[in-house]
Coordinates of C-alpha atoms and ligand atoms in Angstrom, one line a residue:
X1 CA 103.5 76.9 132.1
X2 CA 100.1 78.8 132.8
X3 CA 98.0 80.3 130.4
X4 CA 99.1 84.4 129.9
X5 CA 96.6 86.7 130.5
X6 CA 96.8 88.6 127.1
X7 CA 95.6 89.1 123.9
X8 CA 97.5 87.3 120.9
X9 CA 98.5 90.5 119.7
X10 CA 99.8 92.0 122.9
X11 CA 102.3 89.1 123.1
X12 CA 103.1 89.1 119.3
X13 CA 103.9 92.8 119.4
X14 CA 106.5 92.1 122.4
X15 CA 107.9 89.8 120.5
X16 CA 108.4 92.2 117.7
X17 CA 109.5 94.8 120.0
X18 CA 112.7 92.8 121.3
X19 CA 113.5 91.8 117.9
X20 CA 112.9 95.7 116.5
X21 CA 115.3 97.1 119.1
X22 CA 117.9 94.3 118.6
X23 CA 118.2 95.4 115.0
X24 CA 118.3 99.0 116.1
X25 CA 121.1 98.0 118.7
X26 CA 119.1 99.8 121.5
X27 CA 119.3 96.1 123.0
X28 CA 122.3 93.7 122.4
X29 CA 122.5 90.6 124.6
X30 CA 121.5 92.9 127.6
X31 CA 118.1 95.2 128.2
X32 CA 114.3 94.5 127.7
X33 CA 111.0 95.3 126.8
X34 CA 107.9 94.8 128.7
X35 CA 104.0 95.2 128.4
X36 CA 101.5 95.9 130.5
X37 CA 98.7 93.3 130.5
X38 CA 95.4 94.5 128.4
X39 CA 93.3 92.2 130.4
X40 CA 94.8 92.3 133.9
X41 CA 96.4 95.6 134.3
X42 CA 97.9 95.1 137.7
X43 CA 100.7 92.1 135.8
X44 CA 103.3 92.4 133.0
X45 CA 104.6 90.4 130.4
X46 CA 108.6 90.2 129.5
X47 CA 110.9 87.6 128.0
X48 CA 112.5 85.1 130.3
X49 CA 116.1 86.1 130.8
X50 CA 117.0 85.7 126.9
X51 CA 119.1 87.9 124.3
X52 CA 115.8 90.1 122.8
X53 CA 117.2 89.1 119.2
X54 CA 116.2 85.1 120.1
X55 CA 112.9 85.9 122.0
X56 CA 109.8 84.3 121.0
X57 CA 106.2 84.1 122.2
X58 CA 107.1 80.8 124.3
X59 CA 109.9 82.9 126.0
X60 CA 107.2 85.3 127.4
X61 CA 106.4 85.4 131.1
X62 CA 103.9 86.5 133.3
X63 CA 105.1 88.9 136.4
X64 CA 102.5 90.4 138.9
X65 CA 102.2 93.6 140.3
X66 CA 105.8 92.8 142.4
X67 CA 107.9 92.2 139.3
X68 CA 107.6 88.0 140.6
X69 CA 106.5 85.1 138.0
X70 CA 103.3 83.4 138.4
X71 CA 103.5 80.5 141.0
X72 CA 105.1 77.6 138.8
X73 CA 106.9 79.6 136.4
X74 CA 110.7 78.3 137.2
X75 CA 112.0 79.8 134.6
X76 CA 114.8 82.6 134.9
X77 CA 113.4 86.0 135.1
X78 CA 115.7 89.4 134.1
X79 CA 117.4 90.3 137.3
X80 CA 116.1 93.9 136.5
X81 CA 112.6 93.3 136.0
X82 CA 111.6 95.7 138.9
X83 CA 112.4 98.5 136.6
X84 CA 109.3 97.6 135.1
X85 CA 107.0 96.6 137.9
X86 CA 107.6 99.8 139.6
X87 CA 107.0 101.9 136.7
X88 CA 103.7 100.0 136.3
X89 CA 102.7 100.8 139.8
X90 CA 103.8 104.4 139.7
X91 CA 102.4 105.6 136.5
X92 CA 99.5 103.7 135.7
X93 CA 99.0 104.9 132.0
X94 CA 102.2 103.3 130.9
X95 CA 101.5 100.1 129.0
X96 CA 104.8 99.4 127.9
X97 CA 108.8 100.0 129.1
X98 CA 112.1 99.8 127.4
X99 CA 115.1 99.6 129.1
X100 CA 118.6 99.7 127.7
X101 CA 122.4 100.1 128.1
X102 CA 122.5 102.3 124.4
X103 CA 125.4 103.8 124.2
X104 CA 125.0 107.4 123.1
X105 CA 122.9 108.5 125.8
X106 CA 125.4 107.6 128.8
X107 CA 127.4 110.5 128.2
X108 CA 124.7 112.8 129.6
X109 CA 123.9 110.4 132.5
X110 CA 127.7 111.2 133.8
X111 CA 128.3 114.9 132.9
X112 CA 126.3 118.2 133.6
X113 CA 125.2 118.2 130.0
X114 CA 121.2 117.4 129.6
X115 CA 119.7 115.6 126.9
X116 CA 117.6 117.6 124.9
X117 CA 115.5 117.2 122.0
X118 CA 117.6 118.3 119.0
X119 CA 115.1 117.2 116.4
X120 CA 111.3 116.4 116.0
X121 CA 112.2 113.0 116.2
X122 CA 113.2 113.4 119.4
X123 CA 110.9 116.0 120.8
X124 CA 109.2 113.8 123.5
X125 CA 112.1 114.7 125.4
X126 CA 110.9 118.5 125.8
X127 CA 109.8 117.4 129.3
X128 CA 113.7 116.6 130.2
X129 CA 115.5 113.4 130.7
X130 CA 116.2 113.5 134.2
X131 CA 119.2 111.4 135.5
X132 CA 118.9 108.6 138.3
X133 CA 121.7 108.3 140.6
X134 CA 121.4 105.2 142.4
X135 CA 124.3 105.6 144.9
X136 CA 121.9 108.7 146.4
X137 CA 119.5 105.3 147.1
X138 CA 121.9 102.9 147.9
X139 CA 125.8 103.8 148.4
X140 CA 126.8 99.9 148.0
X141 CA 125.0 99.1 144.9
X142 CA 126.2 97.5 141.4
X143 CA 124.2 99.6 139.3
X144 CA 121.4 97.1 138.9
X145 CA 118.0 97.5 139.3
X146 CA 117.7 94.4 141.3
X147 CA 114.8 95.0 144.0
X148 CA 111.8 96.4 144.4
X149 CA 113.2 99.8 146.7
X150 CA 115.5 100.6 143.9
X151 CA 112.6 100.4 141.2
X152 CA 110.4 102.3 143.3
X153 CA 113.3 105.1 143.6
X154 CA 113.8 104.7 139.6
X155 CA 110.2 105.4 139.1
X156 CA 110.2 108.6 141.3
X157 CA 113.1 110.0 139.3
X158 CA 111.6 109.4 136.3
X159 CA 108.3 111.3 137.4
X160 CA 106.1 112.2 134.7
X161 CA 108.7 112.2 132.0
X162 CA 109.1 109.7 128.8
X163 CA 112.6 108.8 129.7
X164 CA 115.1 108.7 132.5
X165 CA 118.7 108.4 132.0
X166 CA 120.3 105.8 134.9
X167 CA 124.2 106.9 135.8
X168 CA 126.9 104.8 134.1
X169 CA 124.2 102.3 133.1
X170 CA 121.6 103.4 130.4
X171 CA 118.4 104.5 129.9
X172 CA 114.4 103.4 130.5
X173 CA 112.0 104.6 128.5
X174 CA 108.2 104.5 128.4
X175 CA 105.1 104.5 126.1
X176 CA 101.3 104.4 126.4
X177 CA 101.3 101.3 123.6
X178 CA 104.5 98.6 122.9
X179 CA 105.2 100.9 119.4
X180 CA 105.7 104.2 120.8
X181 CA 108.1 102.5 123.8
X182 CA 109.7 101.1 120.7
X183 CA 109.8 104.6 118.8
X184 CA 111.2 106.6 121.8
X185 CA 113.8 103.9 122.6
X186 CA 115.1 104.3 119.3
X187 CA 115.0 107.9 118.9
X188 CA 116.4 109.0 122.3
X189 CA 119.5 106.6 121.0
X190 CA 119.3 108.8 118.2
X191 CA 118.6 112.1 119.4
X192 CA 121.7 111.1 121.8
X193 CA 124.2 110.6 118.9
X194 CA 123.2 113.7 117.0
X195 CA 123.3 115.9 120.3
X196 CA 127.1 114.5 120.6
X197 CA 127.7 115.5 116.7
X198 CA 126.3 119.1 116.8
X199 CA 128.4 119.6 120.1
X200 CA 131.3 119.1 118.3
X201 CA 130.5 122.1 115.8
X202 CA 130.1 125.5 116.3
X203 CA 127.2 126.4 119.0
X204 CA 125.4 127.0 121.2
X205 CA 123.0 124.4 119.6
X206 CA 119.5 125.3 118.5
X207 CA 116.9 122.7 120.7
X208 CA 113.8 122.6 120.2
X209 CA 111.6 124.8 122.3
X210 CA 109.1 123.7 124.9
X211 CA 106.3 124.5 122.4
X212 CA 107.3 122.9 119.8
X213 CA 108.6 119.5 121.3
X214 CA 104.9 119.3 122.8
X215 CA 103.7 120.1 119.4
X216 CA 106.1 117.8 117.2
X217 CA 105.4 114.8 119.8
X218 CA 101.7 115.3 119.4
X219 CA 102.2 114.9 115.4
X220 CA 104.6 111.6 115.9
X221 CA 101.7 110.1 117.8
X222 CA 99.6 110.4 115.0
X223 CA 102.1 108.6 112.5
X224 CA 103.1 106.1 115.0
X225 CA 101.4 103.2 112.7
X226 CA 103.9 103.7 110.0
X227 CA 107.3 103.3 111.3
X228 CA 105.5 100.4 113.7
X229 CA 104.3 98.5 110.4
X230 CA 107.9 98.6 108.7
X231 CA 109.8 97.7 111.7
X232 CA 107.5 94.7 112.7
X233 CA 107.5 93.1 109.3
X234 CA 111.1 93.6 108.6
X235 CA 112.1 92.6 112.3
X236 CA 109.8 89.0 111.9
X237 CA 111.2 88.7 108.6
X238 CA 114.5 87.6 110.0
X239 CA 114.6 84.7 111.4
Ligands
LIG301 ZN1 120.5 97.5 132.7

């Protein structure tokens, strides 16, 4: 296996991220998290095809700009690795990506109800969470992002947002660090759950305004280290 072009701390964060997201049930046996290389920014890392709760540093694969493993690495990668590679190509500032099938977001990808920030932890959703319709790109599909053109189309729908919903499939969120992508994945799922609950009560629902969203998301960025320390410690303490 070739030596990875990443700092040890990045790989450690990525292992922790897999386990944190599994512990929060954002990932189960499916879904994945990746990080852009901090040494060769055209490349990124994600584990071989393995359940995120079981991932260790030895499972990490280095993928090139086309989402393909480096020569000599014969391990099986995730089919949907093109989600990550094409977002890194389209968004140079994105340093980490989470793709999940987390259940509470699914209703928002298949109805006209938009996912909107219902509380301050979901404030990064203020700019919107567009829905990717794979049929618009490829009529004959199995919903999976299994090649570069589909990944490119998904990155196009994501645009400059933090989160893209995928109709009948799940979501993908991005961050400018591994902790931020993890934070956003966890709180997108929670925001979706709360929005579904609020929808059952007398409405209309009072969402955050764009201005509140902008301010609250900036405030959350400043305190990201606190949940990340907690999540990472408790995830790595579990065997
Ligand atoms: Zn998927």
